[in-house]
């Protein structure tokens, strides 16, 4: 973690940070991954979304949320007027994950792995400097809030990295349990309302 902290602190731009992560050899997940997945979307966006870790499709393409969960996420974002490809900061989102490497067999990242990459995530948020954060799932809450229990945490604003953060269910949860979509709709509408009020 000390090495990660020093490297992250030295990154002055997102490109520096990407290179620091690419060159970071202390996380065991890197050995099993095909690609480092750093980000997608608009770095000027007012909203930053944080997921868990790349899955199979993300690992293959080197981009976050491009598989089935990502397609569902894009459709739900579109319904509240947000789009990762938007050039307009007011309607754009920026997307990253707690872990830049796919865990073997899509297992959840371990606490030690989350802690090791923590300084990079904190610096990532600082450099993007979003007004609002969305924490998708337990791993994102563990990394950003040091808390778990997404069904309890979701739906109310917390503070993460010095700004308002909304915990919500991970889109992969919605693929398994579609009825939970109504909960995420409520969270996205709350996000929309807070954005409109900024
Ligand atoms: N799930 C995640 O948490 N992140 C991705 O990039 C894809 C699936």
PDB file of N, CA and C in Angstrom, residues 4-60:
ATOM      1  N   UNK A   4       1.933   1.985  -3.519  1.00  0.00           N
ATOM      2  CA  UNK A   4       0.787   2.512  -4.265  1.00  0.00           C
ATOM      3  C   UNK A   4       0.542   3.971  -3.886  1.00  0.00           C
ATOM      4  N   UNK A   5       0.646   4.274  -2.604  1.00  0.00           N
ATOM      5  CA  UNK A   5       0.385   5.637  -2.147  1.00  0.00           C
ATOM      6  C   UNK A   5       1.391   6.610  -2.760  1.00  0.00           C
ATOM      7  N   UNK A   6       2.651   6.208  -2.773  1.00  0.00           N
ATOM      8  CA  UNK A   6       3.699   7.086  -3.327  1.00  0.00           C
ATOM      9  C   UNK A   6       3.499   7.289  -4.828  1.00  0.00           C
ATOM     10  N   UNK A   7       3.194   6.204  -5.526  1.00  0.00           N
ATOM     11  CA  UNK A   7       2.996   6.303  -6.981  1.00  0.00           C
ATOM     12  C   UNK A   7       1.774   7.155  -7.307  1.00  0.00           C
ATOM     13  N   UNK A   8       0.697   6.935  -6.566  1.00  0.00           N
ATOM     14  CA  UNK A   8      -0.545   7.666  -6.825  1.00  0.00           C
ATOM     15  C   UNK A   8      -0.343   9.151  -6.576  1.00  0.00           C
ATOM     16  N   UNK A   9       0.381   9.476  -5.508  1.00  0.00           N
ATOM     17  CA  UNK A   9       0.584  10.886  -5.153  1.00  0.00           C
ATOM     18  C   UNK A   9       1.363  11.607  -6.246  1.00  0.00           C
ATOM     19  N   UNK A  10       2.239  10.874  -6.924  1.00  0.00           N
ATOM     20  CA  UNK A  10       3.079  11.481  -7.952  1.00  0.00           C
ATOM     21  C   UNK A  10       2.327  11.747  -9.261  1.00  0.00           C
ATOM     22  N   UNK A  11       1.196  11.097  -9.456  1.00  0.00           N
ATOM     23  CA  UNK A  11       0.449  11.256 -10.712  1.00  0.00           C
ATOM     24  C   UNK A  11      -0.228  12.628 -10.750  1.00  0.00           C
ATOM     25  N   UNK A  12       0.139  13.427 -11.732  1.00  0.00           N
ATOM     26  CA  UNK A  12      -0.428  14.778 -11.840  1.00  0.00           C
ATOM     27  C   UNK A  12      -1.600  14.834 -12.818  1.00  0.00           C
ATOM     28  N   UNK A  13      -1.703  13.827 -13.673  1.00  0.00           N
ATOM     29  CA  UNK A  13      -2.791  13.783 -14.650  1.00  0.00           C
ATOM     30  C   UNK A  13      -3.359  12.367 -14.680  1.00  0.00           C
ATOM     31  N   UNK A  14      -4.511  12.220 -15.325  1.00  0.00           N
ATOM     32  CA  UNK A  14      -5.099  10.879 -15.476  1.00  0.00           C
ATOM     33  C   UNK A  14      -4.184   9.967 -16.270  1.00  0.00           C
ATOM     34  N   UNK A  15      -3.495  10.534 -17.246  1.00  0.00           N
ATOM     35  CA  UNK A  15      -2.560   9.718 -18.045  1.00  0.00           C
ATOM     36  C   UNK A  15      -1.403   9.224 -17.176  1.00  0.00           C
ATOM     37  N   UNK A  16      -0.885  10.097 -16.299  1.00  0.00           N
ATOM     38  CA  UNK A  16       0.145   9.665 -15.326  1.00  0.00           C
ATOM     39  C   UNK A  16      -0.377   8.523 -14.474  1.00  0.00           C
ATOM     40  N   UNK A  17      -1.630   8.669 -14.035  1.00  0.00           N
ATOM     41  CA  UNK A  17      -2.204   7.666 -13.123  1.00  0.00           C
ATOM     42  C   UNK A  17      -2.371   6.333 -13.843  1.00  0.00           C
ATOM     43  N   UNK A  18      -2.827   6.403 -15.080  1.00  0.00           N
ATOM     44  CA  UNK A  18      -2.964   5.165 -15.865  1.00  0.00           C
ATOM     45  C   UNK A  18      -1.602   4.462 -15.988  1.00  0.00           C
ATOM     46  N   UNK A  19      -0.581   5.253 -16.272  1.00  0.00           N
ATOM     47  CA  UNK A  19       0.762   4.658 -16.415  1.00  0.00           C
ATOM     48  C   UNK A  19       1.282   4.106 -15.100  1.00  0.00           C
ATOM     49  N   UNK A  20       0.981   4.803 -14.003  1.00  0.00           N
ATOM     50  CA  UNK A  20       1.420   4.316 -12.685  1.00  0.00           C
ATOM     51  C   UNK A  20       0.776   2.963 -12.386  1.00  0.00           C
ATOM     52  N   UNK A  21      -0.513   2.826 -12.728  1.00  0.00           N
ATOM     53  CA  UNK A  21      -1.210   1.556 -12.484  1.00  0.00           C
ATOM     54  C   UNK A  21      -0.668   0.468 -13.413  1.00  0.00           C
ATOM     55  N   UNK A  22      -0.448   0.825 -14.671  1.00  0.00           N
ATOM     56  CA  UNK A  22       0.116  -0.151 -15.626  1.00  0.00           C
ATOM     57  C   UNK A  22       1.464  -0.681 -15.150  1.00  0.00           C
ATOM     58  N   UNK A  23       2.225   0.161 -14.479  1.00  0.00           N
ATOM     59  CA  UNK A  23       3.552  -0.240 -14.040  1.00  0.00           C
ATOM     60  C   UNK A  23       3.589  -0.810 -12.636  1.00  0.00           C
ATOM     61  N   UNK A  24       2.426  -0.923 -11.985  1.00  0.00           N
ATOM     62  CA  UNK A  24       2.363  -1.384 -10.590  1.00  0.00           C
ATOM     63  C   UNK A  24       2.335  -2.907 -10.560  1.00  0.00           C
ATOM     64  N   UNK A  25       3.356  -3.510  -9.962  1.00  0.00           N
ATOM     65  CA  UNK A  25       3.504  -4.967 -10.053  1.00  0.00           C
ATOM     66  C   UNK A  25       3.175  -5.685  -8.746  1.00  0.00           C
ATOM     67  N   UNK A  26       2.563  -4.992  -7.781  1.00  0.00           N
ATOM     68  CA  UNK A  26       2.378  -5.614  -6.465  1.00  0.00           C
ATOM     69  C   UNK A  26       1.033  -6.278  -6.269  1.00  0.00           C
ATOM     70  N   UNK A  27       0.112  -6.076  -7.201  1.00  0.00           N
ATOM     71  CA  UNK A  27      -1.213  -6.673  -7.039  1.00  0.00           C
ATOM     72  C   UNK A  27      -1.259  -8.011  -7.781  1.00  0.00           C
ATOM     73  N   UNK A  28      -1.544  -9.102  -7.053  1.00  0.00           N
ATOM     74  CA  UNK A  28      -1.524 -10.428  -7.679  1.00  0.00           C
ATOM     75  C   UNK A  28      -2.543 -10.582  -8.812  1.00  0.00           C
ATOM     76  N   UNK A  29      -3.604  -9.780  -8.788  1.00  0.00           N
ATOM     77  CA  UNK A  29      -4.624  -9.916  -9.836  1.00  0.00           C
ATOM     78  C   UNK A  29      -4.058  -9.584 -11.219  1.00  0.00           C
ATOM     79  N   UNK A  30      -3.051  -8.740 -11.241  1.00  0.00           N
ATOM     80  CA  UNK A  30      -2.492  -8.324 -12.529  1.00  0.00           C
ATOM     81  C   UNK A  30      -1.968  -9.522 -13.328  1.00  0.00           C
ATOM     82  N   UNK A  31      -1.429 -10.508 -12.622  1.00  0.00           N
ATOM     83  CA  UNK A  31      -0.818 -11.670 -13.294  1.00  0.00           C
ATOM     84  C   UNK A  31      -1.822 -12.456 -14.118  1.00  0.00           C
ATOM     85  N   UNK A  32      -3.078 -12.500 -13.646  1.00  0.00           N
ATOM     86  CA  UNK A  32      -4.080 -13.303 -14.336  1.00  0.00           C
ATOM     87  C   UNK A  32      -4.911 -12.521 -15.339  1.00  0.00           C
ATOM     88  N   UNK A  33      -4.648 -11.224 -15.471  1.00  0.00           N
ATOM     89  CA  UNK A  33      -5.500 -10.389 -16.328  1.00  0.00           C
ATOM     90  C   UNK A  33      -4.877 -10.186 -17.696  1.00  0.00           C
ATOM     91  N   UNK A  34      -5.729 -10.075 -18.695  1.00  0.00           N
ATOM     92  CA  UNK A  34      -5.237  -9.792 -20.055  1.00  0.00           C
ATOM     93  C   UNK A  34      -4.995  -8.309 -20.257  1.00  0.00           C
ATOM     94  N   UNK A  35      -5.852  -7.497 -19.662  1.00  0.00           N
ATOM     95  CA  UNK A  35      -5.763  -6.050 -19.844  1.00  0.00           C
ATOM     96  C   UNK A  35      -5.917  -5.330 -18.515  1.00  0.00           C
ATOM     97  N   UNK A  36      -5.370  -4.140 -18.468  1.00  0.00           N
ATOM     98  CA  UNK A  36      -5.634  -3.215 -17.375  1.00  0.00           C
ATOM     99  C   UNK A  36      -6.814  -2.355 -17.800  1.00  0.00           C
ATOM    100  N   UNK A  37      -7.858  -2.351 -16.979  1.00  0.00           N
ATOM    101  CA  UNK A  37      -9.069  -1.585 -17.304  1.00  0.00           C
ATOM    102  C   UNK A  37      -9.066  -0.324 -16.446  1.00  0.00           C
ATOM    103  N   UNK A  38      -8.874   0.821 -17.093  1.00  0.00           N
ATOM    104  CA  UNK A  38      -8.686   2.053 -16.326  1.00  0.00           C
ATOM    105  C   UNK A  38      -9.957   2.885 -16.241  1.00  0.00           C
ATOM    106  N   UNK A  39     -10.573   3.196 -17.364  1.00  0.00           N
ATOM    107  CA  UNK A  39     -11.730   4.090 -17.312  1.00  0.00           C
ATOM    108  C   UNK A  39     -12.471   4.086 -18.643  1.00  0.00           C
ATOM    109  N   UNK A  40     -13.648   4.674 -18.611  1.00  0.00           N
ATOM    110  CA  UNK A  40     -14.346   5.025 -19.839  1.00  0.00           C
ATOM    111  C   UNK A  40     -15.169   6.272 -19.538  1.00  0.00           C
ATOM    112  N   UNK A  41     -15.620   6.931 -20.581  1.00  0.00           N
ATOM    113  CA  UNK A  41     -16.478   8.092 -20.384  1.00  0.00           C
ATOM    114  C   UNK A  41     -15.708   9.396 -20.438  1.00  0.00           C
ATOM    115  N   UNK A  42     -16.371  10.431 -19.957  1.00  0.00           N
ATOM    116  CA  UNK A  42     -15.877  11.799 -20.093  1.00  0.00           C
ATOM    117  C   UNK A  42     -15.220  12.265 -18.785  1.00  0.00           C
ATOM    118  N   UNK A  43     -13.919  12.537 -18.797  1.00  0.00           N
ATOM    119  CA  UNK A  43     -13.226  12.960 -17.568  1.00  0.00           C
ATOM    120  C   UNK A  43     -13.726  14.304 -17.023  1.00  0.00           C
ATOM    121  N   UNK A  44     -14.496  15.030 -17.826  1.00  0.00           N
ATOM    122  CA  UNK A  44     -15.059  16.297 -17.339  1.00  0.00           C
ATOM    123  C   UNK A  44     -16.454  16.105 -16.742  1.00  0.00           C
ATOM    124  N   UNK A  45     -16.946  14.870 -16.744  1.00  0.00           N
ATOM    125  CA  UNK A  45     -18.312  14.615 -16.270  1.00  0.00           C
ATOM    126  C   UNK A  45     -18.477  15.051 -14.814  1.00  0.00           C
ATOM    127  N   UNK A  46     -19.687  15.434 -14.473  1.00  0.00           N
ATOM    128  CA  UNK A  46     -19.968  15.809 -13.082  1.00  0.00           C
ATOM    129  C   UNK A  46     -20.231  14.583 -12.214  1.00  0.00           C
ATOM    130  N   UNK A  47     -20.520  13.458 -12.866  1.00  0.00           N
ATOM    131  CA  UNK A  47     -20.823  12.225 -12.130  1.00  0.00           C
ATOM    132  C   UNK A  47     -19.759  11.176 -12.436  1.00  0.00           C
ATOM    133  N   UNK A  48     -19.224  10.569 -11.372  1.00  0.00           N
ATOM    134  CA  UNK A  48     -18.254   9.476 -11.533  1.00  0.00           C
ATOM    135  C   UNK A  48     -18.862   8.211 -10.952  1.00  0.00           C
ATOM    136  N   UNK A  49     -18.889   7.154 -11.743  1.00  0.00           N
ATOM    137  CA  UNK A  49     -19.420   5.859 -11.301  1.00  0.00           C
ATOM    138  C   UNK A  49     -18.266   4.933 -10.974  1.00  0.00           C
ATOM    139  N   UNK A  50     -18.381   4.245  -9.850  1.00  0.00           N
ATOM    140  CA  UNK A  50     -17.329   3.305  -9.446  1.00  0.00           C
ATOM    141  C   UNK A  50     -17.930   1.913  -9.301  1.00  0.00           C
ATOM    142  N   UNK A  51     -17.414   0.964 -10.082  1.00  0.00           N
ATOM    143  CA  UNK A  51     -17.861  -0.427 -10.024  1.00  0.00           C
ATOM    144  C   UNK A  51     -16.870  -1.283  -9.257  1.00  0.00           C
ATOM    145  N   UNK A  52     -16.877  -2.577  -9.538  1.00  0.00           N
ATOM    146  CA  UNK A  52     -16.065  -3.510  -8.754  1.00  0.00           C
ATOM    147  C   UNK A  52     -14.736  -3.850  -9.449  1.00  0.00           C
ATOM    148  N   UNK A  53     -14.842  -4.629 -10.494  1.00  0.00           N
ATOM    149  CA  UNK A  53     -13.644  -5.109 -11.186  1.00  0.00           C
ATOM    150  C   UNK A  53     -14.077  -5.571 -12.565  1.00  0.00           C
ATOM    151  N   UNK A  54     -13.148  -5.618 -13.511  1.00  0.00           N
ATOM    152  CA  UNK A  54     -13.518  -6.090 -14.847  1.00  0.00           C
ATOM    153  C   UNK A  54     -14.016  -7.532 -14.811  1.00  0.00           C
ATOM    154  N   UNK A  55     -14.949  -7.831 -15.686  1.00  0.00           N
ATOM    155  CA  UNK A  55     -15.349  -9.204 -15.945  1.00  0.00           C
ATOM    156  C   UNK A  55     -14.647  -9.682 -17.211  1.00  0.00           C
ATOM    157  N   UNK A  56     -15.179 -10.765 -17.781  1.00  0.00           N
ATOM    158  CA  UNK A  56     -14.538 -11.374 -18.942  1.00  0.00           C
ATOM    159  C   UNK A  56     -14.474 -10.405 -20.135  1.00  0.00           C
ATOM    160  N   UNK A  57     -15.611  -9.771 -20.439  1.00  0.00           N
ATOM    161  CA  UNK A  57     -15.651  -8.879 -21.612  1.00  0.00           C
ATOM    162  C   UNK A  57     -14.777  -7.649 -21.410  1.00  0.00           C
ATOM    163  N   UNK A  58     -14.814  -7.114 -20.183  1.00  0.00           N
ATOM    164  CA  UNK A  58     -14.023  -5.917 -19.889  1.00  0.00           C
ATOM    165  C   UNK A  58     -12.530  -6.238 -19.963  1.00  0.00           C
ATOM    166  N   UNK A  59     -12.168  -7.411 -19.453  1.00  0.00           N
ATOM    167  CA  UNK A  59     -10.768  -7.853 -19.493  1.00  0.00           C
ATOM    168  C   UNK A  59     -10.304  -8.005 -20.943  1.00  0.00           C
ATOM    169  N   UNK A  60     -11.203  -8.510 -21.797  1.00  0.00           N
ATOM    170  CA  UNK A  60     -10.840  -8.712 -23.198  1.00  0.00           C
ATOM    171  C   UNK A  60     -10.703  -7.375 -23.934  1.00  0.00           C
TER     172      UNK A  60
END
